XYZ file of C-alpha atoms in Angstrom:
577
model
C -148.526 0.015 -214.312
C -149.301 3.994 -214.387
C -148.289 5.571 -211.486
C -148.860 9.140 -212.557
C -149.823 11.424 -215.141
C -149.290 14.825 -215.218
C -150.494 17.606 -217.487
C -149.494 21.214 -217.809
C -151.365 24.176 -219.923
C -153.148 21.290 -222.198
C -156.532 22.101 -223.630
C -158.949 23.779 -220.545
C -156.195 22.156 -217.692
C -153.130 24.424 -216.460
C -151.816 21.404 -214.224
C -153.203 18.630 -213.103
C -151.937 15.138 -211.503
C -153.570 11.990 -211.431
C -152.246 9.121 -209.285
C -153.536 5.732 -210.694
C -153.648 2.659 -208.254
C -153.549 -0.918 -209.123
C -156.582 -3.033 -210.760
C -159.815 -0.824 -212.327
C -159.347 2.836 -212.204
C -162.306 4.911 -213.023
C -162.341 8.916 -214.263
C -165.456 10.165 -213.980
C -166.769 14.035 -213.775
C -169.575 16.312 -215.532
C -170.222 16.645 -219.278
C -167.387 18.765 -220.808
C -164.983 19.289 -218.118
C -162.334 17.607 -219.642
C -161.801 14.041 -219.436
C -161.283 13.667 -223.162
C -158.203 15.994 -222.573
C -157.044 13.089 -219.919
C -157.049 10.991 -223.044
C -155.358 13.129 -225.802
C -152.340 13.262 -222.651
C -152.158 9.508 -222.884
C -152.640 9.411 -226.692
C -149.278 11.440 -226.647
C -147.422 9.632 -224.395
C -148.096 6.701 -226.680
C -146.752 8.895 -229.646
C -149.819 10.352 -231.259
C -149.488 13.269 -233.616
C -149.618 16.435 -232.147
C -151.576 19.103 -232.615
C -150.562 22.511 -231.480
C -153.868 23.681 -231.041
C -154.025 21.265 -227.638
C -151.812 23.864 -226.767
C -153.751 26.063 -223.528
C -154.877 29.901 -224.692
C -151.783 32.189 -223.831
C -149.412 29.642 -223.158
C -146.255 28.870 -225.955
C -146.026 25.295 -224.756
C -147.612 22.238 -223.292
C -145.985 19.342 -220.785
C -147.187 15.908 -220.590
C -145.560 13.288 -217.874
C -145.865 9.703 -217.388
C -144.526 7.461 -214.568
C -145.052 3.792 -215.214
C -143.689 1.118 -212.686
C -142.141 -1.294 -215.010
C -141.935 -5.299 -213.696
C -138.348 -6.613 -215.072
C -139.628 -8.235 -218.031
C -140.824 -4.730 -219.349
C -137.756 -3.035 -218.368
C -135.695 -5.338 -220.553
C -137.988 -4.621 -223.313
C -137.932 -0.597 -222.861
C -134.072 -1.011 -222.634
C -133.820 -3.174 -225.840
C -135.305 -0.511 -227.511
C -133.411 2.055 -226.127
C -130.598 0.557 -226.878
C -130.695 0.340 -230.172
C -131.002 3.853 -231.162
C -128.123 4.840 -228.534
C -130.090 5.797 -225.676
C -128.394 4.197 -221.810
C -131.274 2.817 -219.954
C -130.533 1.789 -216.169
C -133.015 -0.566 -215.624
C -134.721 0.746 -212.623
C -138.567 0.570 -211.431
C -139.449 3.892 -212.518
C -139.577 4.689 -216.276
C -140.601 8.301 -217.106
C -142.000 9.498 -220.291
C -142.495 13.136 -221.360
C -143.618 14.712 -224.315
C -143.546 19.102 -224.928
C -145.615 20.662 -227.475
C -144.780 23.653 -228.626
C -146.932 26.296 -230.844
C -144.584 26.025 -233.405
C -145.528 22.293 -234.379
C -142.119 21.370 -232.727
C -142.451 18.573 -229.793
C -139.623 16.876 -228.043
C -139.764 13.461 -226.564
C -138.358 12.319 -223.662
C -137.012 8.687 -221.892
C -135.929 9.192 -218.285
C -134.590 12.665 -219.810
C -133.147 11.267 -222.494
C -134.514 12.888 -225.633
C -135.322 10.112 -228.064
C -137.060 9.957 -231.704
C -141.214 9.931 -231.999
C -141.084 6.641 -233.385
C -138.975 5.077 -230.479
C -141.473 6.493 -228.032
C -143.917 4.426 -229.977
C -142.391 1.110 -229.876
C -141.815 1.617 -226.541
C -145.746 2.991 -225.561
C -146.742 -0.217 -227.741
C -145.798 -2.223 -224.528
C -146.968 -0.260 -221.861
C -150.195 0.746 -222.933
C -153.585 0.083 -225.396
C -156.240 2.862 -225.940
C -159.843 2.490 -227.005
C -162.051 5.391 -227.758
C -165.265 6.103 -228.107
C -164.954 5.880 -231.956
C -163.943 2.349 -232.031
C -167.228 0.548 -232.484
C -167.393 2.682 -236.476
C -163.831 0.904 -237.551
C -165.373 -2.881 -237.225
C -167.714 -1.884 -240.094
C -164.581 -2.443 -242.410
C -163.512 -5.837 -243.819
C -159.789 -4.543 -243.583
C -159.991 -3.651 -239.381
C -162.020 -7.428 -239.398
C -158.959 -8.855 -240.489
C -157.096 -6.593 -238.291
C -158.983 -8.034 -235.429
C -158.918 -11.401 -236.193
C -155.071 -12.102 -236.471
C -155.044 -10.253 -233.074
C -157.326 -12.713 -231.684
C -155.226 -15.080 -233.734
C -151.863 -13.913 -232.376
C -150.425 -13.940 -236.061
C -148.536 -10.279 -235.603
C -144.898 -12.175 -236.009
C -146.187 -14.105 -239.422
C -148.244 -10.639 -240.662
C -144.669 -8.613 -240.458
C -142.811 -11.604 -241.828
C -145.603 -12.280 -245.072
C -145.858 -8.279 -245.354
C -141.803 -8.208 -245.742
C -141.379 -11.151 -248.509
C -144.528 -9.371 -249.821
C -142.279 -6.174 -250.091
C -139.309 -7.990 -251.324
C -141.344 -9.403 -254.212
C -142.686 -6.983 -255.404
C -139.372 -4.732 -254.818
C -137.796 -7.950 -257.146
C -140.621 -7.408 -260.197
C -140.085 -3.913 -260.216
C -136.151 -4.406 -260.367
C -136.621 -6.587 -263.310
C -139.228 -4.332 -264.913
C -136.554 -1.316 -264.362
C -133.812 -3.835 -265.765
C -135.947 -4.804 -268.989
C -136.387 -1.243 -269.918
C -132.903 -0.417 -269.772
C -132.010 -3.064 -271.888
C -134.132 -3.713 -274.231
C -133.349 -5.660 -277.425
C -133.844 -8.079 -279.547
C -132.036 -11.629 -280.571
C -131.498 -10.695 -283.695
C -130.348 -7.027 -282.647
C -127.748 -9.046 -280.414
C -126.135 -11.090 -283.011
C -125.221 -8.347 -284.878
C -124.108 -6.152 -281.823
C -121.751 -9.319 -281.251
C -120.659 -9.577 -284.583
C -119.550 -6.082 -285.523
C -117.481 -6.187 -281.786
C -115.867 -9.058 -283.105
C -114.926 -7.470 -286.033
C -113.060 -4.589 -284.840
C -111.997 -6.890 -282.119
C -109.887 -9.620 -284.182
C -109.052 -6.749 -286.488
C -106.631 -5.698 -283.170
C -106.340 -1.732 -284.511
C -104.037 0.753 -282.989
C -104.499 4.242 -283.130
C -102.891 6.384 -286.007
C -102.147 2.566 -287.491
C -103.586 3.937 -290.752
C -101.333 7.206 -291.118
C -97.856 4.787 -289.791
C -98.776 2.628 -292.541
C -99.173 4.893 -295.326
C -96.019 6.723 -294.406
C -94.061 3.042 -295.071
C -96.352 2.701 -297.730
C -94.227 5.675 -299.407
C -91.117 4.519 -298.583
C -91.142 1.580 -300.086
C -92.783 2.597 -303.155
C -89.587 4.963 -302.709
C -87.261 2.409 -302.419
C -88.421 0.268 -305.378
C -88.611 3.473 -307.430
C -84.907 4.298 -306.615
C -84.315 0.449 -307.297
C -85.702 0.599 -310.553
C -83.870 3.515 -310.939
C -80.342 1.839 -310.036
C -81.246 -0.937 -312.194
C -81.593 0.958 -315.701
C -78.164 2.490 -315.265
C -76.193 -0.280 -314.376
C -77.699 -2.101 -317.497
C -77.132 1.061 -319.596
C -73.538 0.600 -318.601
C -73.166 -2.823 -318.853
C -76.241 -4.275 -321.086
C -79.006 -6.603 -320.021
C -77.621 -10.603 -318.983
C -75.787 -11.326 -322.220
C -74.268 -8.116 -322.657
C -76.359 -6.976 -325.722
C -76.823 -2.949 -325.747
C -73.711 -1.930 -323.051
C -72.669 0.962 -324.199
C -69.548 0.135 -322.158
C -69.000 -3.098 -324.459
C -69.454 -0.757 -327.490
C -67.140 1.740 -326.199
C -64.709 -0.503 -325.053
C -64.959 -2.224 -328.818
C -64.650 1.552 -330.189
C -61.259 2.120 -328.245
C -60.181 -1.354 -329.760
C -61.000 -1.032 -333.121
C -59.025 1.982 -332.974
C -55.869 0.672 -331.531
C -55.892 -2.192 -334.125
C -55.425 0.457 -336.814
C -51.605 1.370 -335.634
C -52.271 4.840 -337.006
C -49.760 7.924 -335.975
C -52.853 9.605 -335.838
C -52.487 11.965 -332.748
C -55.897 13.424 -332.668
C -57.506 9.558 -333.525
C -55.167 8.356 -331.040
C -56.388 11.017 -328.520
C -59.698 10.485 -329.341
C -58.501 6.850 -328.326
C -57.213 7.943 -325.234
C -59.966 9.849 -323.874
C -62.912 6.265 -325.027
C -60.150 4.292 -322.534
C -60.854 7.033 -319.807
C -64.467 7.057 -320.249
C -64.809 3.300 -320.032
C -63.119 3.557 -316.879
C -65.395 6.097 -315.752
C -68.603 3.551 -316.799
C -66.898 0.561 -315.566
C -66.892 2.776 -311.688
C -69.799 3.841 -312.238
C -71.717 0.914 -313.113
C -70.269 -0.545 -310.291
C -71.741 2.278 -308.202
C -75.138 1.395 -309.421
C -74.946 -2.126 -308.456
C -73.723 -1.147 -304.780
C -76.802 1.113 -304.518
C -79.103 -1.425 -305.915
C -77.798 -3.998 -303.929
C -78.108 -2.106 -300.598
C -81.618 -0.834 -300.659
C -83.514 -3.029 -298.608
C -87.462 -3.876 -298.360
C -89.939 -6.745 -298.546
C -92.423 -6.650 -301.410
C -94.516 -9.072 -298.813
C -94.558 -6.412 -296.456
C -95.707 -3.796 -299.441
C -98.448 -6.505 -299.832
C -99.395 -6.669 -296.178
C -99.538 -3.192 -295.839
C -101.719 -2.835 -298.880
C -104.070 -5.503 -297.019
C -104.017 -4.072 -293.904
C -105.112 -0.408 -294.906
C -107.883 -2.431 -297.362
C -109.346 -3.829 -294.187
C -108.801 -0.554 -292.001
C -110.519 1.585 -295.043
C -113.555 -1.191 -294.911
C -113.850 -0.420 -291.367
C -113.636 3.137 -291.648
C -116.604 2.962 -294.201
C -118.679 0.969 -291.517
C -117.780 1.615 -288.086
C -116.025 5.205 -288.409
C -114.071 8.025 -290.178
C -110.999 7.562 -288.171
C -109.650 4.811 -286.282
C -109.937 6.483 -282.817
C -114.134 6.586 -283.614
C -114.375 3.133 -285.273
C -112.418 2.069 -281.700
C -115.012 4.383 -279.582
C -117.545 2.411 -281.467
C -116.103 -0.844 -280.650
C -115.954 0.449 -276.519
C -119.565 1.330 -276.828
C -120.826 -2.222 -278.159
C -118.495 -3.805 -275.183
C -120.425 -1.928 -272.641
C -123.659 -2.570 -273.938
C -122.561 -6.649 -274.684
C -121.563 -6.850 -271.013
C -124.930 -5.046 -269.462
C -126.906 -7.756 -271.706
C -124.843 -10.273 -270.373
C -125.096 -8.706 -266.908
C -128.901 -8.863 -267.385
C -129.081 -12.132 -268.744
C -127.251 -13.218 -265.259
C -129.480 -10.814 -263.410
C -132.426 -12.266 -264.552
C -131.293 -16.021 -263.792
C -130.468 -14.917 -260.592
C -133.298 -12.546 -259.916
C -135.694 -15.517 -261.296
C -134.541 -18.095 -259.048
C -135.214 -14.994 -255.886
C -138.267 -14.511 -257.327
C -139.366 -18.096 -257.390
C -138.118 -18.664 -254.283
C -139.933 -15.820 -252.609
C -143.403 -17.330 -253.889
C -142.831 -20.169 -253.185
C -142.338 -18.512 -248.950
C -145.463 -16.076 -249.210
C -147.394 -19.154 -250.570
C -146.459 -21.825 -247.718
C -146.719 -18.472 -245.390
C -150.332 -17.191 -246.655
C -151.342 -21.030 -246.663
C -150.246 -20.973 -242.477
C -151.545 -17.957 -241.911
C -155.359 -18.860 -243.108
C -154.706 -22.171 -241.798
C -154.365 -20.439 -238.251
C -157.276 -17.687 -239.417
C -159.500 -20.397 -240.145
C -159.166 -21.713 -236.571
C -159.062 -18.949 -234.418
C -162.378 -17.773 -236.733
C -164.326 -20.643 -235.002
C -163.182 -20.061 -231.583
C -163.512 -16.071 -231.437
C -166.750 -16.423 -233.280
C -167.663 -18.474 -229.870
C -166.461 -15.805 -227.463
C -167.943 -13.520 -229.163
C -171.032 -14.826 -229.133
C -170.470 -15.677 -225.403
C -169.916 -11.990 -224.683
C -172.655 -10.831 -227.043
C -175.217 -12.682 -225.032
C -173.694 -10.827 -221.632
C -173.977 -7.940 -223.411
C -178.250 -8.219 -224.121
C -177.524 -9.953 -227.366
C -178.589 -13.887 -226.907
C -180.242 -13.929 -230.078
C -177.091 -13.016 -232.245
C -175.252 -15.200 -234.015
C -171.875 -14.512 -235.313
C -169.687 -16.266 -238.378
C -166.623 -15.143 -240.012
C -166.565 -16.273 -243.224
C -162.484 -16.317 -244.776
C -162.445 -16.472 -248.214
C -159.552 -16.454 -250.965
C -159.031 -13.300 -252.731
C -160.219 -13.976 -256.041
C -158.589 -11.028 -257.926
C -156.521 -8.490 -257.787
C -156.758 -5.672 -255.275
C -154.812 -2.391 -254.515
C -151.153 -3.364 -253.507
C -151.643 -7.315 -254.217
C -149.602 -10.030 -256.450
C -150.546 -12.986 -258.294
C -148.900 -16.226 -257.682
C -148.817 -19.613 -259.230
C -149.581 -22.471 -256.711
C -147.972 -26.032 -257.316
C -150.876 -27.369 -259.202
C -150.789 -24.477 -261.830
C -153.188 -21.867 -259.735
C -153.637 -18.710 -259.709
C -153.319 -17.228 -255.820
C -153.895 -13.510 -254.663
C -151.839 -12.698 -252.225
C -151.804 -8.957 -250.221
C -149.086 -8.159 -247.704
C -151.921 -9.533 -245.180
C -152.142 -12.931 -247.004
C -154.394 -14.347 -249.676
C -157.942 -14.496 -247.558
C -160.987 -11.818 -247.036
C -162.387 -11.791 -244.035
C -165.888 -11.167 -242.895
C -167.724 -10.684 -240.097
C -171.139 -11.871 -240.395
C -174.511 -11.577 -238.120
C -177.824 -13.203 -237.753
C -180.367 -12.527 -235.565
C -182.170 -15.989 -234.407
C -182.328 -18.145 -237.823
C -182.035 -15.604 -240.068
C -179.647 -15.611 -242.999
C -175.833 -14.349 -241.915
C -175.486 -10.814 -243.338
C -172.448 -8.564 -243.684
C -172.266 -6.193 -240.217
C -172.343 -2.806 -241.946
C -175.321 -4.172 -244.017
C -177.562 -4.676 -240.882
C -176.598 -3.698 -237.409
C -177.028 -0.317 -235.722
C -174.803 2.116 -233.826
C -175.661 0.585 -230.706
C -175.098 -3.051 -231.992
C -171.753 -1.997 -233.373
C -170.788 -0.518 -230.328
C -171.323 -3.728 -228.433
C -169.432 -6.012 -231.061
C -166.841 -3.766 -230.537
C -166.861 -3.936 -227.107
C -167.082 -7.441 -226.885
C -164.300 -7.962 -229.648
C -162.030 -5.484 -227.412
C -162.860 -7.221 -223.650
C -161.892 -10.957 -225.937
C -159.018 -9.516 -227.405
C -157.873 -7.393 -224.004
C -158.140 -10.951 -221.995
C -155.196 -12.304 -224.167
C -153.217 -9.495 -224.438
C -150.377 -8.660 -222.507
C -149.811 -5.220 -222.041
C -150.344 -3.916 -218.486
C -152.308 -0.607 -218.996
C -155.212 -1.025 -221.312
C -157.241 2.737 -221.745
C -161.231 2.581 -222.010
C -162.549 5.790 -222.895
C -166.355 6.243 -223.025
C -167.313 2.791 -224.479
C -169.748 2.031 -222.869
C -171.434 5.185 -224.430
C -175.367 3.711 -225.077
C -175.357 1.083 -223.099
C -177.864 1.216 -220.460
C -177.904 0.484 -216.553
C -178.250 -3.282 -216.467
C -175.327 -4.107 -219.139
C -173.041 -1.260 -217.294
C -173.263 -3.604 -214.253
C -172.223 -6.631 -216.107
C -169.648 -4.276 -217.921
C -167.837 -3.523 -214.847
C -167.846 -7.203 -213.854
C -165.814 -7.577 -216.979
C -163.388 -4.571 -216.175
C -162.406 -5.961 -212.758
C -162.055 -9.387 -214.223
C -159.499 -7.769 -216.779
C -158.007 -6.166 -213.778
C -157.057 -9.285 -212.350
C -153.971 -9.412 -214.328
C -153.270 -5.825 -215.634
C -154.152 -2.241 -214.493
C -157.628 -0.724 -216.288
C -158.652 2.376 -216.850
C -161.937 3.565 -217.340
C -163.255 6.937 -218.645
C -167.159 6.304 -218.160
C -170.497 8.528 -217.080
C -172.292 4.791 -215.638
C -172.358 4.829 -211.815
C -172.825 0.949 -212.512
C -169.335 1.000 -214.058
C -167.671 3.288 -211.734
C -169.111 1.098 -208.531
C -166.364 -1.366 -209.290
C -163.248 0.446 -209.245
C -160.726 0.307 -206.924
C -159.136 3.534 -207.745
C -161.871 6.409 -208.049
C -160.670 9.520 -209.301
C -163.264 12.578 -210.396
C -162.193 15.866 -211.958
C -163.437 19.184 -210.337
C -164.377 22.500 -212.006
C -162.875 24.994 -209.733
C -164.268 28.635 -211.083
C -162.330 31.582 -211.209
C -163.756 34.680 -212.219
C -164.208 34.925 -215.562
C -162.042 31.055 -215.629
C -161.822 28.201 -214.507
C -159.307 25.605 -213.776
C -159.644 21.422 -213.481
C -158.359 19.082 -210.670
C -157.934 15.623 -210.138
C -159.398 14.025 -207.033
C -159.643 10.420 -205.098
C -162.314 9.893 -203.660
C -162.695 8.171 -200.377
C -165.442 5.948 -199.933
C -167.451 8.607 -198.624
C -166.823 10.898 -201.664
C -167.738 8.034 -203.796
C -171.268 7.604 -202.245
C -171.737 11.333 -203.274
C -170.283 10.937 -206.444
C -171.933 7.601 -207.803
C -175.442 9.432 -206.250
C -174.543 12.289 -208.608
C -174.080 10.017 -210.942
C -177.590 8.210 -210.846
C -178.930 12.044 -211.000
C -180.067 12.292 -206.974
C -177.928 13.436 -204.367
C -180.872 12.862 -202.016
C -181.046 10.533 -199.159
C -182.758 8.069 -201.706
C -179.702 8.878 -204.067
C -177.691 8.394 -201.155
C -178.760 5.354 -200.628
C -179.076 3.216 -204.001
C -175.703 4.390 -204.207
C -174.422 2.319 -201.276
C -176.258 -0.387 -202.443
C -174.786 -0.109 -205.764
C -171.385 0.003 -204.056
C -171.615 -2.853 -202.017
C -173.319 -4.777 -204.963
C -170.180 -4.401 -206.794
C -167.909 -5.154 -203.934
C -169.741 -8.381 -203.736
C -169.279 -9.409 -207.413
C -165.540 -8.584 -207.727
């Protein structure tokens, strides 16, 4: 429960503190002294935006300060929480919250003295406390906040965040695959040939500067054979081809011969003979030098022929794929990247597919639960509310909620297939619309914002919020001014409903009906006290005394008859708590 609240330099207030008791506590004080400042202060203890111009005249900063007594339950909670964004929490009984605004936007947000993030504050305020305002009656006019209310009736919070998460992880899985499509995109037939130029280059196995190595052995042994050749023609100058015809040693050789045979004293015939004998040794040693050169260059006219291949594939390439061999193997990288993302996608999509099939298959079997328990929970809060409706000077109204299936596609909603071939709308809430209907006696059910009035709305509201605060569990719930319109009579039975949610939790009531404030069991009234040219606000509990005065001022006579249908009031509510 709240134990205290207290306020410094917010709005009109310099400092005030209000002590709250257990059961129904009741604000009340004149028109425009500042109880909806008592209710911005809670709004930012549960983590409200701020707005600096709550911020009192001449001050730089506001204070707000709660003290709730937590039971041990609670305190776990508030610790689990704190927990896990680093904050130590000694469970104790006392858990302070405290919020400064500064002029400068900047607020800081305190656990016990801990700072700790806005949002943190918020998940823990979520279980401590539950404000309704004065404006609440206008937000049950839209079908979105009647599905709101419903799954609170329904209890369905736990299956709303888990059918809102697969609902994000779907559509975070289409947009992946959209994303992935884009990037590569491409046809079959663009594929194939992707594949088959890799494979290509790839059993070609090319090496860089292969083409410039092989045209440098190219030479050589174009060299060799020349110098072969070469070898060849002298040795059969010398010695004639196989059978000895043309060897001009032979005929020399013959020459020196015929000579001899002539047995002339001849001396320049016989030199002449002398210096054929010495040549034909010369040929004979040198036509044996030709042979030994022939015979020891080496080469492979299969390699020539492999080599001639090899740069008539490498040139084909070239002509294709790239001037050099370095680009036509750049090429070849390039189509292996873009081969393995395909193939990455093509895995990516299987596996993405089977996620995404999976995942419809959840937020189907989820949405179908979730309407399932809609459906239900439709017929019994249409009861209550009926039930509360008729408390409330309402007998006559009817109520239905009609849940339908979303029939096409809305703002932030998917399409599934059911098992049967179906089409399903599904939202993060689910795949129904939900409507709350009315009908006055045996009229025709009619949408609410088609045919009830401010006053009617207000009470819906109010009887949606005293349903839906009977099953709730947090221990503060915040009423501020909703019973605005509602006359004498239903303020009576409205405070019978305040102390019976009271029972359980603490209450707390900003109202201006004395039949509403008759009931509480903590009274506290603010006071204008003037001051010059200002004034300043404080917090009071009244006595039972006080009260008489009070609830008189109230009913608009402080007389002795005021006086007195005041007490009467007072003890008529005693008597019906």
């Amino acid at each position: 429960m709240l134990k205290l609240l207290r306020i410094k330099n917010l709005a009109n207030i310099s400092s005030i503190d209000l002590e709250f008791g257990i059961g129904f506590n009741v604000l009340t004080g004149q028109t425009g002294i500042g109880k909806s400042v008592i209710v911005h202060a809670l709004e930012l203890i549960a983590g409200s935006r701020v707005d600096s111009n709550l911020v009192k005249s001449g001050q730089d900063s506001a204070v707000i300060q709660a003290i709730f007594d937590l039971d041990e339950s609670l305190s776990i909670t508030v610790m689990n929480i704190l927990s896990s964004i680093g904050v130590d929490y000694i469970s104790t009984d006392n858990l302070i919250i405290s919020r400064e605004l500064n002029r400068d936007n900047r607020n800081i947000c305190r656990i016990n003295g801990d700072i700790i993030p806005l949002r943190s504050l918020k998940q823990i305020s979520e279980v401590l406390l539950d404000i309704h305002g004065q404006s609440d009656h206008l937000s049950i006019l839209k079908t979105s906040n009647q599905l709101d209310l419903l799954d609170e009736y329904a209890g369905l919070t736990k299956e709303r965040n888990v059918i809102e998460q697969i609902f994000l992880d779907l559509n975070q899985c289409y947009e992946d695959l959209e994303n992935f499509f884009t990037a590569v995109d491409i046809s079959e037939e663009s594929l194939l040939e992707l594949r088959e130029q890799y494979n290509e280059i790839e059993s070609s196995s090319l090496l860089e500067n292969e083409d410039s190595m092989l045209i440098d052995e190219q030479k050589e042994i174009k060299n060799l054979e020349s110098l072969k050749i070469l070898s060849d023609e002298g040795y059969k100058i010398i010695y004639g081809d196989d059978t000895g015809n043309n060897s001009y040693l032979n005929q020399i050789t013959n020459l020196a011969g015929e000579i001899n045979a002539l047995h002339l004293d001849d001396s320049d015939l016989n030199d002449l003979q002398s210096r054929l004998l010495y040549i034909t040794s010369e040929l004979e040693d040198l036509g044996t030098s030709f042979r030994r050169y022939r015979d020891n260059l080496q080469y492979s006219e299969n390699r020539l022929s492999e080599i001639e291949d090899r740069l008539s594939l490498i040139f084909k390439l070239k002509r294709r794929f790239g001037n050099e061999i370095s680009e036509i193997l750049q090429y070849a990288e390039s189509l292996k990247s873009k081969l393995n993302l395909i193939e990455e996608k093509n895995n990516f999509i299987t596996v993405k597919k089977d996620v995404i099939t999976n995942l419809e298959k959840e937020i189907l079997l989820t949405s179908v639960k979730i309407s399932n328990a809609r459906v239900n929970a439709a017929k019994e809060l249409s009861i209550a509310l009926h039930d509360e409706l008729s408390d409330l000077s309402m007998k006559t109204t009817n109520i239905s909620i009609s849940i339908d299936d979303l029939t096409h596609q809305i703002n932030n909603s998917i399409e599934v297939d059911d098992v049967n071939g179906n089409k399903s709308v599904i939202s993060r809430t689910g795949k129904d619309k939900v409507e709350f209907l009315m009908a006055e006696g045996n009229n025709p059910f009619l949408s609410l914002n088609n045919i009830v009035s401010g006053g009617e709305a207000s009470r819906v509201m109010l009887g949606l919020r005293i349903i839906l605060s009977e099953i709730d569990k947090i221990p503060l719930i915040v009423f501020d001014e909703i019973d605005s319109g509602v006359g004498g009579r239903l303020g009576f039975i409205l405070g019978t409903k305040f102390i019976k949610l009271s029972k359980n939790r603490q209450v707390f009531c900003i109202t201006h009906l004395p039949q509403v404030a008759s009931f509480a069991d903590h009274h506290i009234r603010l006071n204008r006290i003037d001051d010059h040219d200002s004034f300043d606000i404080q917090a009071e509990v009244l006595n039972d005394s006080s009260r008489v005065d009070e609830i008189s001022s109230m009913l608009g006579n402080t007389g002795i008859q005021g006086r007195k249908s005041a007490i009467e009031m007072l003890e008529l509510a005693r008597k019906n708590k």
